[in-house]
Amino acid sequence: MSQIAKNAQPIEIHLYDIDAFEILDRLKEKHQAYNDNSKGPLRSLEFIHLEEEFLMESFKESNIDLTEQQKRRHFVIPSTFNLYNTFLGYKLLTIDLYKIESLLSYQLALFEGNYYAEKNNFIGLIEFSTYAFVSARVFPFEENRLEKISNWVEKNRVFLRNNELPFPKDGADLKVDEVIMDDDFAIIFNKQFKKFFKGQENDLEELIINKKATVRLVFNGQANQLAELFKRLRYNGKISVSSIEILAHWIVRHFAIRDKQKGIEKLNLSTISQVLKKTTAEPAKGKRILEELAGFKVTNQRK
């Protein structure tokens, strides 16, 4: 049994803990209340179910069974796990507005660091990642949540040299060497792929051919189409990347999509990861892109 499972018996929950199942339940209640009191749904509640499913599977991959915690609807995510970042964002969307700054101060003291930010860079995490996550999902007329987050960052900011920032702004160099593509194929791929990036063709060439990147590329399509394309590239041997998790992070770091209002929206890591891991999350036949460069294969034929 994992150490987390052992420690999760009679669990004491603090108001400011990142309690995954409590957050999902609160998120569902808030969305349902909004949908019931408005002319149309803010968002389908299916995404909450998918987030919980992904939570269970992600910890299972780390040999942590959350079945009992799911029944009790309580599990505090350690900050060393990457999913901590997602649930911190959801916590900021659901907690009492006037407790946001206290929550962030509490988490600052406990933060141990993960893939996205080192232990001493929680403020960078909030400023360059969490703020964008909340901004993309904030409820109508609750934009003052963003103000509370910004106020906290300004009060606690520690300025770092540019090369120490864990989440670069557009214009800062982004890591590109985790996904490897053959040079000859990169030229062919870029020629076909650029039609999805109107106005950013040169930036795409920098990433795909020159293996340099300074901005996020806005994909003119659906997130699952983008993720499934790179999934096909991987199982067809067109790209080399050591794990699905690294590929998911790479996609989220380098690409964005358009929301319904045609604004730029950052990709959700859990959404991209689900497409990479599950056939059920892939786009339907006829929605897949660039199959002439990387053909679709049924599950038992994939490497």
Short mmCIF file of C-alpha atoms in Angstrom, two decimals:
data_model
loop_
_atom_site.label_atom_id
_atom_site.label_comp_id
_atom_site.label_asym_id
_atom_site.label_seq_id
_atom_site.Cartn_x
_atom_site.Cartn_y
_atom_site.Cartn_z
CA MET A 1 0.00 0.00 0.00
CA SER A 2 1.28 3.46 -0.87
CA GLN A 3 2.29 5.96 1.78
CA ILE A 4 -0.49 8.27 0.59
CA ALA A 5 -3.08 5.54 0.98
CA LYS A 6 -1.81 4.76 4.48
CA ASN A 7 -1.95 8.38 5.54
CA ALA A 8 -5.42 8.87 4.14
CA GLN A 9 -7.33 6.90 6.79
CA PRO A 10 -8.95 9.33 9.24
CA ILE A 11 -8.04 12.42 7.30
CA GLU A 12 -8.16 15.96 8.63
CA ILE A 13 -9.11 18.49 6.00
CA HIS A 14 -8.17 22.14 6.22
CA LEU A 15 -10.31 24.73 4.44
CA TYR A 16 -7.32 25.70 2.30
CA ASP A 17 -6.22 22.18 1.35
CA ILE A 18 -6.40 21.07 -2.29
CA ASP A 19 -8.99 18.42 -1.53
CA ALA A 20 -9.67 16.88 -4.95
CA PHE A 21 -13.09 15.28 -4.52
CA GLU A 22 -14.44 18.14 -2.41
CA ILE A 23 -13.33 20.54 -5.15
CA LEU A 24 -14.98 18.45 -7.88
CA ASP A 25 -18.24 18.29 -5.90
CA ARG A 26 -18.19 22.03 -5.28
CA LEU A 27 -17.42 22.68 -8.95
CA LYS A 28 -20.36 20.51 -10.00
CA GLU A 29 -22.70 22.27 -7.56
CA LYS A 30 -21.60 25.68 -8.80
CA HIS A 31 -22.00 24.82 -12.47
CA GLN A 32 -25.37 23.18 -11.83
CA ALA A 33 -26.62 26.22 -9.91
CA TYR A 34 -25.48 28.51 -12.71
CA ASN A 35 -27.12 26.31 -15.37
CA ASP A 36 -30.39 26.16 -13.39
CA ASN A 37 -30.56 29.93 -13.01
CA SER A 38 -29.53 30.99 -16.51
CA LYS A 39 -30.93 30.73 -20.02
CA GLY A 40 -28.38 28.17 -21.09
CA PRO A 41 -25.62 25.97 -19.67
CA LEU A 42 -22.26 27.54 -18.97
CA ARG A 43 -20.58 24.25 -19.78
CA SER A 44 -21.54 20.61 -19.92
CA LEU A 45 -21.02 18.90 -16.58
CA GLU A 46 -19.39 15.97 -18.39
CA PHE A 47 -15.98 17.64 -18.06
CA ILE A 48 -16.18 17.25 -14.26
CA HIS A 49 -16.76 13.52 -14.62
CA LEU A 50 -13.79 13.31 -16.98
CA GLU A 51 -11.58 15.23 -14.56
CA GLU A 52 -12.45 12.76 -11.79
CA GLU A 53 -11.81 9.80 -14.06
CA PHE A 54 -8.45 11.25 -15.07
CA LEU A 55 -7.59 11.87 -11.41
CA MET A 56 -8.24 8.22 -10.54
CA GLU A 57 -6.25 6.92 -13.51
CA SER A 58 -3.32 9.27 -12.98
CA PHE A 59 -2.78 8.18 -9.38
CA LYS A 60 -3.35 4.55 -10.34
CA GLU A 61 -0.39 4.89 -12.72
CA SER A 62 1.64 5.90 -9.66
CA ASN A 63 0.37 2.76 -7.85
CA ILE A 64 -2.00 4.78 -5.67
CA ASP A 65 -5.56 3.45 -5.42
CA LEU A 66 -8.01 6.24 -4.52
CA THR A 67 -11.13 4.05 -4.39
CA GLU A 68 -11.74 4.57 -0.67
CA GLN A 69 -10.94 8.27 -0.86
CA GLN A 70 -13.39 8.59 -3.74
CA LYS A 71 -16.12 7.01 -1.63
CA ARG A 72 -15.42 9.41 1.25
CA ARG A 73 -15.09 12.30 -1.24
CA HIS A 74 -11.84 13.51 0.32
CA PHE A 75 -8.26 13.35 -0.92
CA VAL A 76 -5.65 16.08 -0.50
CA ILE A 77 -3.37 16.18 -3.56
CA PRO A 78 0.30 16.63 -2.63
CA SER A 79 1.88 19.59 -4.40
CA THR A 80 4.56 17.30 -5.85
CA PHE A 81 1.97 15.83 -8.23
CA ASN A 82 1.28 17.69 -11.48
CA LEU A 83 -2.51 17.42 -11.05
CA TYR A 84 -2.13 19.66 -7.99
CA ASN A 85 -1.91 22.60 -10.41
CA THR A 86 -5.23 21.82 -12.10
CA PHE A 87 -7.08 21.37 -8.82
CA LEU A 88 -5.54 24.48 -7.33
CA GLY A 89 -7.09 26.36 -10.27
CA TYR A 90 -10.48 24.78 -9.64
CA LYS A 91 -10.18 25.59 -5.95
CA LEU A 92 -9.65 29.26 -6.82
CA LEU A 93 -12.81 29.14 -8.95
CA THR A 94 -14.97 27.74 -6.15
CA ILE A 95 -13.66 29.01 -2.80
CA ASP A 96 -15.14 32.10 -1.12
CA LEU A 97 -13.82 35.08 -3.05
CA TYR A 98 -12.53 36.78 0.08
CA LYS A 99 -10.51 33.73 1.13
CA ILE A 100 -8.50 33.53 -2.10
CA GLU A 101 -5.47 35.42 -0.80
CA SER A 102 -5.41 33.40 2.43
CA LEU A 103 -5.62 30.18 0.41
CA LEU A 104 -2.64 31.20 -1.72
CA SER A 105 -0.57 32.17 1.32
CA TYR A 106 -1.38 28.82 2.94
CA GLN A 107 -0.37 26.90 -0.19
CA LEU A 108 2.80 28.99 -0.57
CA ALA A 109 3.98 27.71 2.81
CA LEU A 110 3.27 24.07 1.88
CA PHE A 111 4.35 23.98 -1.77
CA GLU A 112 7.03 21.34 -2.46
CA GLY A 113 7.41 21.84 -6.21
CA ASN A 114 6.53 19.71 -9.23
CA TYR A 115 7.18 19.49 -12.99
CA TYR A 116 5.86 23.04 -13.53
CA ALA A 117 7.59 24.97 -10.77
CA GLU A 118 10.39 24.42 -8.31
CA LYS A 119 9.74 24.53 -4.60
CA ASN A 120 10.75 28.18 -4.25
CA ASN A 121 8.75 29.33 -7.27
CA PHE A 122 5.11 29.04 -6.21
CA ILE A 123 4.57 32.73 -7.03
CA GLY A 124 5.78 32.09 -10.59
CA LEU A 125 3.35 29.18 -10.82
CA ILE A 126 0.44 31.41 -9.84
CA GLU A 127 1.41 34.33 -12.06
CA PHE A 128 2.29 32.48 -15.25
CA SER A 129 0.07 29.39 -15.16
CA THR A 130 -2.67 29.35 -12.53
CA TYR A 131 -3.90 32.85 -13.38
CA ALA A 132 -4.35 31.84 -17.05
CA PHE A 133 -6.13 28.63 -16.01
CA VAL A 134 -8.63 30.54 -13.86
CA SER A 135 -9.04 33.32 -16.43
CA ALA A 136 -10.08 30.81 -19.09
CA ARG A 137 -12.74 29.26 -16.81
CA VAL A 138 -13.97 32.05 -14.54
CA PHE A 139 -17.74 32.29 -14.13
CA PRO A 140 -19.55 35.30 -15.63
CA PHE A 141 -19.51 38.30 -13.29
CA GLU A 142 -16.77 36.70 -11.14
CA GLU A 143 -13.79 38.34 -12.84
CA ASN A 144 -12.89 39.89 -9.47
CA ARG A 145 -11.39 36.50 -8.61
CA LEU A 146 -8.63 37.37 -11.05
CA GLU A 147 -8.10 40.66 -9.25
CA LYS A 148 -7.67 38.83 -5.94
CA ILE A 149 -5.06 36.54 -7.50
CA SER A 150 -3.20 39.49 -9.06
CA ASN A 151 -3.26 41.39 -5.76
CA TRP A 152 -1.72 38.42 -3.97
CA VAL A 153 1.00 38.04 -6.61
CA GLU A 154 1.91 41.74 -6.38
CA LYS A 155 2.17 41.57 -2.60
CA ASN A 156 4.34 38.47 -2.65
CA ARG A 157 6.25 38.78 -5.90
CA VAL A 158 9.94 37.92 -5.95
CA PHE A 159 11.54 39.14 -9.17
CA LEU A 160 13.79 36.60 -10.87
CA ARG A 161 16.12 36.74 -13.82
CA ASN A 162 14.33 35.83 -17.05
CA ASN A 163 16.11 32.51 -17.37
CA GLU A 164 14.73 31.41 -13.99
CA LEU A 165 11.06 31.87 -14.85
CA PRO A 166 9.34 28.46 -14.92
CA PHE A 167 6.49 29.65 -17.15
CA PRO A 168 7.77 31.92 -19.91
CA LYS A 169 5.56 34.63 -21.31
CA ASP A 170 5.20 34.95 -25.07
CA GLY A 171 8.53 36.20 -26.33
CA ALA A 172 10.63 34.06 -23.97
CA ASP A 173 12.37 30.90 -25.15
CA LEU A 174 10.38 27.70 -24.68
CA LYS A 175 11.82 24.20 -24.42
CA VAL A 176 11.54 22.30 -27.71
CA ASP A 177 13.92 19.35 -27.40
CA GLU A 178 11.56 16.85 -25.71
CA VAL A 179 9.90 15.87 -29.02
CA ILE A 180 12.23 14.82 -31.84
CA MET A 181 11.23 14.77 -35.52
CA ASP A 182 13.38 13.72 -38.47
CA ASP A 183 14.61 16.80 -40.39
CA ASP A 184 13.33 15.65 -43.79
CA PHE A 185 9.91 14.73 -42.43
CA ALA A 186 9.76 18.03 -40.51
CA ILE A 187 9.87 19.96 -43.80
CA ILE A 188 7.02 17.88 -45.26
CA PHE A 189 4.99 18.05 -42.06
CA ASN A 190 5.42 21.80 -41.64
CA LYS A 191 4.20 22.41 -45.22
CA GLN A 192 0.92 20.61 -44.49
CA PHE A 193 0.51 21.64 -40.86
CA LYS A 194 0.87 25.41 -41.46
CA LYS A 195 -2.63 25.72 -42.94
CA PHE A 196 -3.94 25.45 -39.37
CA PHE A 197 -1.89 28.47 -38.20
CA LYS A 198 -2.87 31.44 -40.35
CA GLY A 199 -0.64 34.40 -39.58
CA GLN A 200 1.82 32.26 -37.58
CA GLU A 201 3.39 30.27 -40.39
CA ASN A 202 6.87 31.61 -39.65
CA ASP A 203 6.52 30.85 -35.93
CA LEU A 204 5.43 27.29 -36.76
CA GLU A 205 8.47 26.85 -38.98
CA GLU A 206 10.69 27.98 -36.12
CA LEU A 207 9.25 25.25 -33.89
CA ILE A 208 8.97 22.38 -36.35
CA ILE A 209 12.01 22.91 -38.57
CA ASN A 210 14.42 25.13 -36.65
CA LYS A 211 13.48 23.66 -33.25
CA LYS A 212 13.14 27.09 -31.68
CA ALA A 213 10.07 28.70 -30.15
CA THR A 214 9.21 32.08 -28.73
CA VAL A 215 5.39 32.15 -28.81
CA ARG A 216 2.48 29.79 -28.36
CA LEU A 217 0.95 28.74 -31.67
CA VAL A 218 -2.82 29.15 -31.99
CA PHE A 219 -4.26 26.04 -33.64
CA ASN A 220 -7.31 26.62 -35.83
CA GLY A 221 -9.21 23.54 -34.80
CA GLN A 222 -10.24 21.47 -31.80
CA ALA A 223 -7.91 20.47 -28.97
CA ASN A 224 -8.63 16.77 -29.48
CA GLN A 225 -7.72 17.04 -33.19
CA LEU A 226 -4.34 18.53 -32.31
CA ALA A 227 -3.57 15.98 -29.59
CA GLU A 228 -4.71 13.03 -31.70
CA LEU A 229 -2.48 14.16 -34.58
CA PHE A 230 0.61 14.03 -32.36
CA LYS A 231 -0.62 10.72 -30.97
CA ARG A 232 -0.63 9.31 -34.53
CA LEU A 233 2.76 10.84 -35.24
CA ARG A 234 4.11 9.00 -32.19
CA TYR A 235 2.68 5.54 -32.86
CA ASN A 236 3.65 5.83 -36.54
CA GLY A 237 7.24 6.58 -35.54
CA LYS A 238 7.22 10.08 -37.03
CA ILE A 239 8.23 11.66 -33.73
CA SER A 240 10.25 10.37 -30.81
CA VAL A 241 9.26 11.27 -27.26
CA SER A 242 9.98 9.29 -24.11
CA SER A 243 6.47 9.27 -22.63
CA ILE A 244 2.87 10.34 -23.18
CA GLU A 245 3.12 12.63 -20.17
CA ILE A 246 6.05 14.55 -21.68
CA LEU A 247 4.23 14.80 -25.02
CA ALA A 248 1.14 16.19 -23.27
CA HIS A 249 3.20 18.84 -21.47
CA TRP A 250 4.98 19.72 -24.73
CA ILE A 251 1.70 20.23 -26.59
CA VAL A 252 0.24 22.38 -23.81
CA ARG A 253 3.40 24.46 -23.61
CA HIS A 254 3.63 25.22 -27.34
CA PHE A 255 0.03 25.41 -28.56
CA ALA A 256 -3.26 27.15 -27.79
CA ILE A 257 -6.73 27.16 -29.41
CA ARG A 258 -9.54 29.62 -30.04
CA ASP A 259 -12.51 29.74 -27.67
CA LYS A 260 -16.10 30.32 -28.80
CA GLN A 261 -15.57 34.08 -28.69
CA LYS A 262 -12.48 33.67 -30.91
CA GLY A 263 -10.19 34.59 -28.05
CA ILE A 264 -7.01 32.64 -27.33
CA GLU A 265 -7.44 29.85 -24.80
CA LYS A 266 -4.63 27.80 -23.29
CA LEU A 267 -4.93 24.05 -23.59
CA ASN A 268 -6.01 21.96 -20.62
CA LEU A 269 -3.38 19.40 -19.70
CA SER A 270 -5.91 16.80 -18.54
CA THR A 271 -7.89 17.12 -21.80
CA ILE A 272 -4.77 16.62 -23.92
CA SER A 273 -3.62 13.71 -21.75
CA GLN A 274 -6.99 11.98 -22.07
CA VAL A 275 -6.81 12.12 -25.86
CA LEU A 276 -3.27 10.73 -25.81
CA LYS A 277 -4.24 7.88 -23.48
CA LYS A 278 -7.80 6.98 -24.46
CA THR A 279 -9.35 5.99 -27.78
CA THR A 280 -12.73 7.25 -26.51
CA ALA A 281 -11.39 10.82 -26.33
CA GLU A 282 -10.13 10.81 -29.92
CA PRO A 283 -12.00 12.77 -32.63
CA ALA A 284 -14.45 10.76 -34.73
CA LYS A 285 -13.64 9.43 -38.18
CA GLY A 286 -13.75 12.33 -40.61
CA LYS A 287 -12.51 14.79 -37.99
CA ARG A 288 -8.92 13.54 -37.92
CA ILE A 289 -6.38 15.79 -39.64
CA LEU A 290 -3.34 15.07 -41.85
CA GLU A 291 -3.96 11.33 -42.04
CA GLU A 292 -1.93 11.30 -45.25
CA LEU A 293 1.17 12.03 -43.14
CA ALA A 294 0.40 9.71 -40.23
CA GLY A 295 -2.24 7.08 -40.80
CA PHE A 296 -4.83 6.04 -38.23
CA LYS A 297 -4.38 2.60 -36.69
CA VAL A 298 -6.68 0.55 -34.49
CA THR A 299 -5.49 0.03 -30.93
CA ASN A 300 -3.90 -3.41 -31.32
CA GLN A 301 -1.76 -2.18 -34.22
CA ARG A 302 -0.24 0.76 -32.37
CA LYS A 303 3.25 0.66 -30.92
#
